[in-house]
Short mmCIF file of C-alpha atoms in Angstrom, two decimals:
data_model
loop_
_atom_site.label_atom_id
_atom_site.label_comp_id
_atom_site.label_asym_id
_atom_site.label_seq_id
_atom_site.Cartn_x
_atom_site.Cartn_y
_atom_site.Cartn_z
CA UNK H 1 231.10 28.69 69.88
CA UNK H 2 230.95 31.63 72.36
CA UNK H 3 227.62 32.05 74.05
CA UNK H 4 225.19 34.18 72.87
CA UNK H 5 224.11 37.15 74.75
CA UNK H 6 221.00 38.74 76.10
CA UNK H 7 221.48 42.54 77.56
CA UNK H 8 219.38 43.47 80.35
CA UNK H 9 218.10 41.66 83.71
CA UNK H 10 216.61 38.84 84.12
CA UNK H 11 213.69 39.71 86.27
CA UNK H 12 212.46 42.24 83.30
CA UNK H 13 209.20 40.44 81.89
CA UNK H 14 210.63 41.13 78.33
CA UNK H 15 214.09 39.38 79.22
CA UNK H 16 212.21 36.64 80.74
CA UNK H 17 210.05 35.65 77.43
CA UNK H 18 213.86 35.52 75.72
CA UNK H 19 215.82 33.78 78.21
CA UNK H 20 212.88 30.68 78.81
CA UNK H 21 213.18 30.24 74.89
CA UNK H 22 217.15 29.35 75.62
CA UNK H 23 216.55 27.34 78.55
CA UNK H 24 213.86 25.27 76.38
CA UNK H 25 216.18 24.87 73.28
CA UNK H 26 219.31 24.07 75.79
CA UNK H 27 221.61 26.91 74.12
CA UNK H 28 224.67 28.15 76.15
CA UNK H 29 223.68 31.88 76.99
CA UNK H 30 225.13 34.62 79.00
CA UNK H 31 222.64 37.52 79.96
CA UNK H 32 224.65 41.32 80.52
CA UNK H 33 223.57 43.49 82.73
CA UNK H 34 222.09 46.65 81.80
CA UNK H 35 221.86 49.55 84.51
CA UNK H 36 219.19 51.69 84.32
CA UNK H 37 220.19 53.71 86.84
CA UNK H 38 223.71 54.49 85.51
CA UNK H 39 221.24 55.46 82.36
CA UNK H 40 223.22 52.57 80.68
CA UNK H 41 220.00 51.80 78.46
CA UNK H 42 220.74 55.39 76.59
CA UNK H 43 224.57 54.78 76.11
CA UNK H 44 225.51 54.84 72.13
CA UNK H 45 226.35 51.15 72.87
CA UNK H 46 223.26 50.00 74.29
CA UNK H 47 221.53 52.49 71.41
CA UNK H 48 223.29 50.74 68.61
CA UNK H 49 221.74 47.38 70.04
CA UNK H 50 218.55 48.78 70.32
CA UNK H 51 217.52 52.07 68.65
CA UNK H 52 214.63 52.62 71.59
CA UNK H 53 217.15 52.11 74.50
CA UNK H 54 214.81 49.68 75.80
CA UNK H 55 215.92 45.57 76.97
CA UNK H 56 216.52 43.08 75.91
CA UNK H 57 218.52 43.28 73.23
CA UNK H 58 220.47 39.79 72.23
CA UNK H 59 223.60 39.72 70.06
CA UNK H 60 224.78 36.13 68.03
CA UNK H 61 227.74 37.03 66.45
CA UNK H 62 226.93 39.68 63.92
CA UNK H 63 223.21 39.41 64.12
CA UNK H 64 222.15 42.02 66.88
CA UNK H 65 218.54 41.73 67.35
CA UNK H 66 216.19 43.59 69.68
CA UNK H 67 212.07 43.19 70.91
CA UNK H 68 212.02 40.23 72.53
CA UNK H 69 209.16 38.04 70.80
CA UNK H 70 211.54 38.53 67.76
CA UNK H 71 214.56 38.16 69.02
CA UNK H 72 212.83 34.51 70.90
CA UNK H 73 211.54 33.28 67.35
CA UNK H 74 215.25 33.70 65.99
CA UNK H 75 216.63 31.22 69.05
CA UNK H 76 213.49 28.92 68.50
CA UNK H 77 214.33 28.95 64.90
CA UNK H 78 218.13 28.36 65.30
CA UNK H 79 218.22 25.79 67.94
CA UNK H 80 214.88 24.22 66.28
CA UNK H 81 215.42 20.26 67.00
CA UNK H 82 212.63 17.28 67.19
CA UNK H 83 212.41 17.60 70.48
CA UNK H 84 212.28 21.22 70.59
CA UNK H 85 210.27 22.18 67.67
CA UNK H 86 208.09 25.33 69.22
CA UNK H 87 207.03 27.34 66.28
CA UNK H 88 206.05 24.40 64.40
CA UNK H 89 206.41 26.36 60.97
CA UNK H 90 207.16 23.18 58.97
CA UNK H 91 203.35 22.72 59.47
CA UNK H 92 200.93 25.61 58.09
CA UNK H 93 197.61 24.89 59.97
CA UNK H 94 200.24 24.23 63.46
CA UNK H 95 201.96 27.15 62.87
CA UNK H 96 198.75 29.17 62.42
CA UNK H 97 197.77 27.97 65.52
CA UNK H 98 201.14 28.95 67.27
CA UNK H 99 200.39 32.03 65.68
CA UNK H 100 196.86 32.96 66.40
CA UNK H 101 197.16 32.09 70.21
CA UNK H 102 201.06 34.31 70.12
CA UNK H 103 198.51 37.30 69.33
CA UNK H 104 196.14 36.54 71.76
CA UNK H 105 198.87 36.63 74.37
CA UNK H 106 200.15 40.23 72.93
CA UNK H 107 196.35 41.35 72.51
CA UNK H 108 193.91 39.92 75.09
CA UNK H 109 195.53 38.20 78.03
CA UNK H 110 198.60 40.29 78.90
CA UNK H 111 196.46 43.29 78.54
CA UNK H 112 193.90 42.54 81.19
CA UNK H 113 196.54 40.63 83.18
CA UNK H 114 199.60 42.63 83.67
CA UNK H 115 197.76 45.83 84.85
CA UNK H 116 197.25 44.09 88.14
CA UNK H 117 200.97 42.95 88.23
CA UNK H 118 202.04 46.70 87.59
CA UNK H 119 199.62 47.68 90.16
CA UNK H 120 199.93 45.38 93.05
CA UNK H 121 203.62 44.46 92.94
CA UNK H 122 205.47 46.37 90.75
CA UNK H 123 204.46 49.78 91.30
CA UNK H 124 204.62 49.68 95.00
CA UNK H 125 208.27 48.32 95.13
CA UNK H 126 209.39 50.69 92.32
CA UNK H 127 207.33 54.03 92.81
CA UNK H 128 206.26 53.41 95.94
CA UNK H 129 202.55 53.81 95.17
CA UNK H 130 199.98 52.46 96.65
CA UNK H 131 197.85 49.94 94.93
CA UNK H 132 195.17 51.34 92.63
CA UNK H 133 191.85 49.20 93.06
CA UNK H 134 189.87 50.23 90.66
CA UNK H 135 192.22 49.41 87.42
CA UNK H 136 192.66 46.02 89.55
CA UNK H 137 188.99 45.61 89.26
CA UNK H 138 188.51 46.37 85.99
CA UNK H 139 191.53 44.31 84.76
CA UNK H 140 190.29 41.62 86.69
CA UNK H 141 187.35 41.50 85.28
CA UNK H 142 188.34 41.74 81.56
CA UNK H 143 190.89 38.88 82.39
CA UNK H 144 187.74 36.77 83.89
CA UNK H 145 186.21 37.24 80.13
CA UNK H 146 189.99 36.07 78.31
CA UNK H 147 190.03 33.36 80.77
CA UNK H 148 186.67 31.95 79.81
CA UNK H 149 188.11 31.43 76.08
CA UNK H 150 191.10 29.92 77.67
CA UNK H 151 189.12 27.68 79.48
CA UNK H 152 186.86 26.49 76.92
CA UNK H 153 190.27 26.08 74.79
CA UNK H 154 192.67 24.25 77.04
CA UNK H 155 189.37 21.56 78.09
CA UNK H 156 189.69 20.68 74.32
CA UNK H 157 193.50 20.63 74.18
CA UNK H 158 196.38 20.20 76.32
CA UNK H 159 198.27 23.28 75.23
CA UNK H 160 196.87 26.29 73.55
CA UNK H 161 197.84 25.94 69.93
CA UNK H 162 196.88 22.12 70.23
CA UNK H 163 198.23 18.89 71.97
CA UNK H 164 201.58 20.42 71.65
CA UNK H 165 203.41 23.14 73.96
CA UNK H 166 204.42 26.04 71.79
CA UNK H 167 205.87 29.72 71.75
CA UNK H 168 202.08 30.22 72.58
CA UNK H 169 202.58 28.65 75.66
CA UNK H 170 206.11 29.99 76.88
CA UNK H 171 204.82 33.67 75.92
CA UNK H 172 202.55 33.55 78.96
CA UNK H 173 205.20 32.69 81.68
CA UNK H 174 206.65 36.30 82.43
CA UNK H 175 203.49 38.26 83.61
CA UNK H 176 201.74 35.05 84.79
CA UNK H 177 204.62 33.83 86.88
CA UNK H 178 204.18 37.63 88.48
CA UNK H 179 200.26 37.63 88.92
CA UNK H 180 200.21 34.41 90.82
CA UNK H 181 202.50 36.38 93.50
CA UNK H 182 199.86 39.05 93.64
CA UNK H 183 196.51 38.60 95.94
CA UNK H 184 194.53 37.65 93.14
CA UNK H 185 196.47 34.35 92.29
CA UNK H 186 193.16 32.37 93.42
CA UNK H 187 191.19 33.45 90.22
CA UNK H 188 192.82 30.78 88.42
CA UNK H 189 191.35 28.25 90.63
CA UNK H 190 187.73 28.97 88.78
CA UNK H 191 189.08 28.37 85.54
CA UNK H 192 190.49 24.15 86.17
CA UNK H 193 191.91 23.79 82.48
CA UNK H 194 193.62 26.41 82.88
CA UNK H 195 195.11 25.80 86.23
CA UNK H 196 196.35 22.55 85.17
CA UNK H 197 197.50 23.58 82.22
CA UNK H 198 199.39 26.76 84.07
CA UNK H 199 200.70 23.31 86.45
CA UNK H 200 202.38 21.47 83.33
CA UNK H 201 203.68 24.44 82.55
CA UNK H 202 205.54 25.56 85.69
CA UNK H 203 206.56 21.71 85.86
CA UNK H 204 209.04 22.35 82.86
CA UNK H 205 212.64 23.00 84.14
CA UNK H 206 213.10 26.29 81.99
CA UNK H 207 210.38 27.78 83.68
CA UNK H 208 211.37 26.15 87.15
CA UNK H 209 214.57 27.60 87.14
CA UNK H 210 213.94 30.93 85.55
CA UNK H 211 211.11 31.48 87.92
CA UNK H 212 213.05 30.54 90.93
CA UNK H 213 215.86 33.64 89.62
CA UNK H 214 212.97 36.02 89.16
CA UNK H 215 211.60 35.13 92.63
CA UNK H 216 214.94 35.66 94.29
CA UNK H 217 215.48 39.17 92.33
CA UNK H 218 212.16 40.72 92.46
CA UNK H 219 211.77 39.33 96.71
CA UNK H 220 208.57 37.25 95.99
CA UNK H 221 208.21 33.53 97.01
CA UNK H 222 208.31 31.73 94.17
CA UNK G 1 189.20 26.15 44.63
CA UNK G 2 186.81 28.27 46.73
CA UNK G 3 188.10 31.49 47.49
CA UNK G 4 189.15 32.29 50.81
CA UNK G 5 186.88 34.20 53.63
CA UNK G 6 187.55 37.21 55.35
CA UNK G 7 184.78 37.94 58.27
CA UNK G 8 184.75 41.58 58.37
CA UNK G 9 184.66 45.46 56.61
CA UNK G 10 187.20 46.50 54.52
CA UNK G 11 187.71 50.15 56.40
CA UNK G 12 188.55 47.97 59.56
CA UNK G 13 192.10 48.56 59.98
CA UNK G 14 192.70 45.01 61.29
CA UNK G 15 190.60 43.22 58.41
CA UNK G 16 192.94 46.02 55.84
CA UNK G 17 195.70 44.41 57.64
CA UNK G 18 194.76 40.59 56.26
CA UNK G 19 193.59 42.24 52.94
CA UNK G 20 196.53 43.73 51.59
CA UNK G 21 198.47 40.49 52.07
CA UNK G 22 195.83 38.29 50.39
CA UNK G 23 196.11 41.62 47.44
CA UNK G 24 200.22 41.05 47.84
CA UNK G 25 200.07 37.08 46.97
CA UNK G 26 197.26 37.74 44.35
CA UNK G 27 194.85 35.28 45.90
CA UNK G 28 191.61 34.98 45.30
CA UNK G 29 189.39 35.86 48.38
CA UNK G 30 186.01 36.97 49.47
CA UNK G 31 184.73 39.48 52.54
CA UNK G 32 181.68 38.66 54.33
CA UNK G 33 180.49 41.69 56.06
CA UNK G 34 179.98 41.24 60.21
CA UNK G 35 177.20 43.78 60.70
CA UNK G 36 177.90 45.43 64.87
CA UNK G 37 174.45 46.87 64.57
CA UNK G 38 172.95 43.81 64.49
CA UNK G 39 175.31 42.14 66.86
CA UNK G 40 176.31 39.68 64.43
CA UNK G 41 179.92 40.36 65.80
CA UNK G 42 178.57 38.11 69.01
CA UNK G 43 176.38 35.89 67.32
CA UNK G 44 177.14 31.93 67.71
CA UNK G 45 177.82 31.28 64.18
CA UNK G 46 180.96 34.30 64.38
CA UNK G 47 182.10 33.27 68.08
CA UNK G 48 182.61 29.73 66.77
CA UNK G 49 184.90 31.43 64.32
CA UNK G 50 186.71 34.31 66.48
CA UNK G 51 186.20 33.10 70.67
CA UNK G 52 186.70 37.05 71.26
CA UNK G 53 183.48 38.43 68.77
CA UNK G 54 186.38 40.63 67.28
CA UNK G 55 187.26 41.08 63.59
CA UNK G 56 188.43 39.76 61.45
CA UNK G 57 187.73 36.28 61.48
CA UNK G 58 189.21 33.99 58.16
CA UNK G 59 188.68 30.29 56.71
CA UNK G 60 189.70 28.56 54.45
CA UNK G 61 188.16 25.14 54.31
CA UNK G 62 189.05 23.83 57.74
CA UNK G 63 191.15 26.01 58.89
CA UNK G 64 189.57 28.84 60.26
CA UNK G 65 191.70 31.62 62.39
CA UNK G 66 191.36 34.85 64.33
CA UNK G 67 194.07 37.63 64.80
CA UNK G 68 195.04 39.54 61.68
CA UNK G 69 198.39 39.24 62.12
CA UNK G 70 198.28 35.33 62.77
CA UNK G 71 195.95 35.34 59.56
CA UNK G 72 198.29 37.45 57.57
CA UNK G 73 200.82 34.88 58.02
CA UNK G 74 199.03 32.25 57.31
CA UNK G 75 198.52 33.32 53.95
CA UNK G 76 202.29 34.89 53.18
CA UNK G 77 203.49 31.26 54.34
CA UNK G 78 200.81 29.65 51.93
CA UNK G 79 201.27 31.28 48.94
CA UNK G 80 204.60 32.19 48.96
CA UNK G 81 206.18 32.11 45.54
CA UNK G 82 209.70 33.73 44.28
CA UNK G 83 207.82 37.09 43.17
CA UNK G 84 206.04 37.09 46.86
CA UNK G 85 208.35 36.13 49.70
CA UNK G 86 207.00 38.22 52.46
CA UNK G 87 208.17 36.78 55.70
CA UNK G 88 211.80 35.32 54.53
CA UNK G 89 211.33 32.50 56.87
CA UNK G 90 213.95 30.84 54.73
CA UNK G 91 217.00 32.70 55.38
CA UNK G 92 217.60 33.18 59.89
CA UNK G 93 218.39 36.26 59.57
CA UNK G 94 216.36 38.00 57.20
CA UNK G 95 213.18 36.31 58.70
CA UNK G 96 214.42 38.04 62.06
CA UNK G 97 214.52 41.48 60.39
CA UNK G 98 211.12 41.05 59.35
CA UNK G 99 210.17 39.69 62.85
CA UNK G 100 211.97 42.39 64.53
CA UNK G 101 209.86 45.21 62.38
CA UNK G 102 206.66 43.85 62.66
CA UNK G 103 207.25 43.92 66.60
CA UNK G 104 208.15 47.42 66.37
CA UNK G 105 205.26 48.34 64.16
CA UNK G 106 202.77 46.81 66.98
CA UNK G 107 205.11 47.68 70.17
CA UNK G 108 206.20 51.02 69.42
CA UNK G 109 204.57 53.03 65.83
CA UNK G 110 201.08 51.99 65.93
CA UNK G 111 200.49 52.92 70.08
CA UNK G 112 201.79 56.33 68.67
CA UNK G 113 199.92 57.14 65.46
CA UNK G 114 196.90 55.14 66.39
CA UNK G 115 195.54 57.51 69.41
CA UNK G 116 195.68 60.55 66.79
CA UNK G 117 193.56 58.28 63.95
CA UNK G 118 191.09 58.08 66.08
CA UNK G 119 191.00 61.05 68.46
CA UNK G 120 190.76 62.58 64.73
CA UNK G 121 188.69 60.36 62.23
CA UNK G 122 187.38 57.75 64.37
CA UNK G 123 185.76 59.22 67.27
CA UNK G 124 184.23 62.11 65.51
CA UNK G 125 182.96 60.01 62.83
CA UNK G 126 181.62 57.04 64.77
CA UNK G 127 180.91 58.72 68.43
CA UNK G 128 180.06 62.51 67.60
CA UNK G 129 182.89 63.59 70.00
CA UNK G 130 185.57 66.08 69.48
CA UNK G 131 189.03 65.63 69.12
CA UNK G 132 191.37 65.02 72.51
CA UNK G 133 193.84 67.89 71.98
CA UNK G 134 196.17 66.81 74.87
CA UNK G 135 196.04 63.05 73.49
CA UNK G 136 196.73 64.30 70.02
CA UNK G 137 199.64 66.30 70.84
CA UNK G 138 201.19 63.79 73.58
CA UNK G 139 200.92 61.52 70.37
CA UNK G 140 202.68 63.19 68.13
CA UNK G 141 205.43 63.41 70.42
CA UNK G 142 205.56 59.96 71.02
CA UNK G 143 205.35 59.70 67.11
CA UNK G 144 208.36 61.87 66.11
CA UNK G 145 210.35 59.65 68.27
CA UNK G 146 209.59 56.84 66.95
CA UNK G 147 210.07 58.29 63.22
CA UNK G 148 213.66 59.77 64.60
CA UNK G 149 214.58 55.71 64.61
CA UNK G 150 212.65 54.96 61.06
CA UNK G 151 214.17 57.79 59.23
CA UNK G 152 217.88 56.31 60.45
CA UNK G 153 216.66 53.36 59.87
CA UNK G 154 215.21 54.24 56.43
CA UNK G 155 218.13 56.54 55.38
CA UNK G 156 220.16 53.10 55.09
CA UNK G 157 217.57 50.38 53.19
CA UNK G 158 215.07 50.67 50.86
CA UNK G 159 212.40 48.82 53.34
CA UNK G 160 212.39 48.09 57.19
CA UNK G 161 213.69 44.80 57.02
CA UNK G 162 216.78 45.42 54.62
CA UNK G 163 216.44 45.69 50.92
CA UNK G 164 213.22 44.07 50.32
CA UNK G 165 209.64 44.87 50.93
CA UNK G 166 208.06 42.36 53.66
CA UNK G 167 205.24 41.64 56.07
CA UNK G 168 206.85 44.34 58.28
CA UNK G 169 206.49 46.88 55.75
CA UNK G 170 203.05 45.79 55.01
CA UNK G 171 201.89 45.76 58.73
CA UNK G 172 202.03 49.79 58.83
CA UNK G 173 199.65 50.37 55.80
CA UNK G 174 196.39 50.33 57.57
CA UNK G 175 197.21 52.66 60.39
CA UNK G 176 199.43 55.57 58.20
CA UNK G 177 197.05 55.31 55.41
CA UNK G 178 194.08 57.04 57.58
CA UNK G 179 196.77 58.79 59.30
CA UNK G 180 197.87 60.67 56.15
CA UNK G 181 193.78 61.29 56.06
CA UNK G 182 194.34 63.76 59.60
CA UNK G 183 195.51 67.54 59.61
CA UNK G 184 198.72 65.94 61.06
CA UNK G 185 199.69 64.50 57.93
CA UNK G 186 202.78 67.11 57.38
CA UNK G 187 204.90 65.74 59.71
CA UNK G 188 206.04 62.88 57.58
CA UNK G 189 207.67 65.86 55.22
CA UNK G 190 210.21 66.06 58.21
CA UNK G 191 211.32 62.58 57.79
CA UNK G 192 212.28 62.43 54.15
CA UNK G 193 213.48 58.70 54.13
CA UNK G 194 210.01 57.70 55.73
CA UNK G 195 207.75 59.97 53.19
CA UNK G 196 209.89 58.20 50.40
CA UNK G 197 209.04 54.76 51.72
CA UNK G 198 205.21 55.66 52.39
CA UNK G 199 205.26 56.55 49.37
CA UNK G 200 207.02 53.37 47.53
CA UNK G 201 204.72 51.30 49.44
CA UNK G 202 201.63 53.50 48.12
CA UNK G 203 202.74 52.81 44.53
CA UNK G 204 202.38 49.14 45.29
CA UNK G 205 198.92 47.96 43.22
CA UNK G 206 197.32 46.34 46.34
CA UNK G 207 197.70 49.47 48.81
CA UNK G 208 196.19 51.54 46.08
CA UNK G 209 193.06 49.58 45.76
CA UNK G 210 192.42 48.92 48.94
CA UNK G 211 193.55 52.51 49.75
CA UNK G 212 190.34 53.82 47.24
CA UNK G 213 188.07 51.38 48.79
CA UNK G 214 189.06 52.17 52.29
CA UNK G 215 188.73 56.32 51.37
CA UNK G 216 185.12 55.68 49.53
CA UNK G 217 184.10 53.54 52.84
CA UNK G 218 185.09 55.68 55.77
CA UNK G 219 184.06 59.23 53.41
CA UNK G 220 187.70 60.50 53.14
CA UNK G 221 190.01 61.77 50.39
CA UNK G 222 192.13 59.18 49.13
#
């Protein structure tokens, strides 16, 4: 079977969510480049992948997906096995709760978090602009607030849909992975459940090796 | 059987959200009203129920969630019947379609319409300011985009996700409803394909009632 295939680069955030759903399931994958700077994104080809010209887009075959939380449910649904059962949809109250904390990822925590990745590494390297404190500061103190949920949550379970990692889970790897390259890393040390929990995480080989790549290609120490 | 709870008001567009899908399965459910004046949005009793003090909140029995879309799934994977197969989690790809829609819906169509709902209704209504010209029109920009992709999109199935109505369809009935309430309204008479779905979806029995209720609530013309 020839490997599927994930267009764009792997240190994109959005890629990132997609390719550490392969590396869980163990599928064969191959990820194309896509040059922005060649304005390859806005080719009729990349278009016809995805109609916004944005990444990743992920082709199996005939089925040609794009946004990448849909495109990762398809590979956790294909490659679904009992030991890699991450959407848990066989179960209605588990997958509610894969469900419920997915959306607080989209809606609460990458919202508060990922301004300060924007501002204090991406934004510098890319634009060339200096840091802007006070949307660091105010991020940073909306994501105190999400992390006080998290932290009542994860000191009653292991993972955050329940004793059981989950999309939930692997959905905050990306933008977290960034943040704790930032100056601000040490706010998670306030917060112990969900230090540890961030710990098991980060333990996992997908995340291991995909974190290492991003590392190398975005010049941070992992 | 008790009938489900939804923790909120109707004219919220999030609580409209887990509405029309409970209206879509024909369950039987009831709304408790959170009242913001009197805080009851951060009282214990809700914060036990929704961790954020947001709405809506939902139980049924045990199970009580947060996060309308996490809610509205819980219910299309509950009572799912051959008449009412909203998310298609059966067939790989068809479930992706849906998925793929319903991320595009939050991702790219609703951070365009929203801003001109409520630099139009919303803000005037609930905080006695006036519309946010620039935001409107810098909107509406972003909008026609976004309906360029729908209207190919549209021009070649009956619904988003192929040729059947779904959750993804669903998802953009809170949001276009009030939109179609604005002086903006016209520009969907550019898109033919997208009026003629708005308008399939508006013939649908539970967007209409909910549609009056949410018009007689928030003092607009249905």
């Amino acid at each position: 079977m020839a490997p599927v295939k994930v267009f764009g680069s792997a240190r994109s955030t959005n890629v990132a969510r997609v390719l550490v759903c392969l590396e869980e399931v163990g599928a064969e994958y191959e990820v194309v480049n896509i040059d922005f700077q060649a304005k390859e994104h806005k080719s009729p080809e990349h278009l016809a992948r995805n109609p916004f010209g944005q990444i990743p887009a992920f082709q199996d075959g005939d089925v040609v997906l794009f946004e990448s939380r849909a495109i990762s449910k398809f590979i956790l649904r294909k490659y679904k096995s009992a030991e890699a059962d991450l959407l848990r949809e066989g179960d209605l109250e588990e997958a509610a709760m894969v469900d419920v904390w997915t959306e607080v990822e989209a809606h609460q925590y990458n919202p508060a978090l990922s301004p300060v990745v924007y501002e204090c590494l991406v934004y510098p390297a890319t634009r060339g602009v200096p840091t802007n404190q006070k949307v660091v500061d105010e991020s940073l103190e909306k994501l105190s607030k999400v992390l006080d949920v998290y932290e009542a949550r994860l000191s009653k379970h292991t993972y955050l849909a329940g004793d059981f990692v989950s999309f939930a889970d692997l959905n905050h790897f990306p933008f977290t992975f960034y943040f704790m390259a930032t100056p601000h890393a040490l706010l998670f040390d306030s917060y112990p459940h969900v230090k540890a929990w961030w710990e098991r995480l980060m333990a996992r080989p997908s995340m291991k090796k995909l974190g290492a790549s991003m590392a190398a290609a975005a010049g941070i120490k992992a």
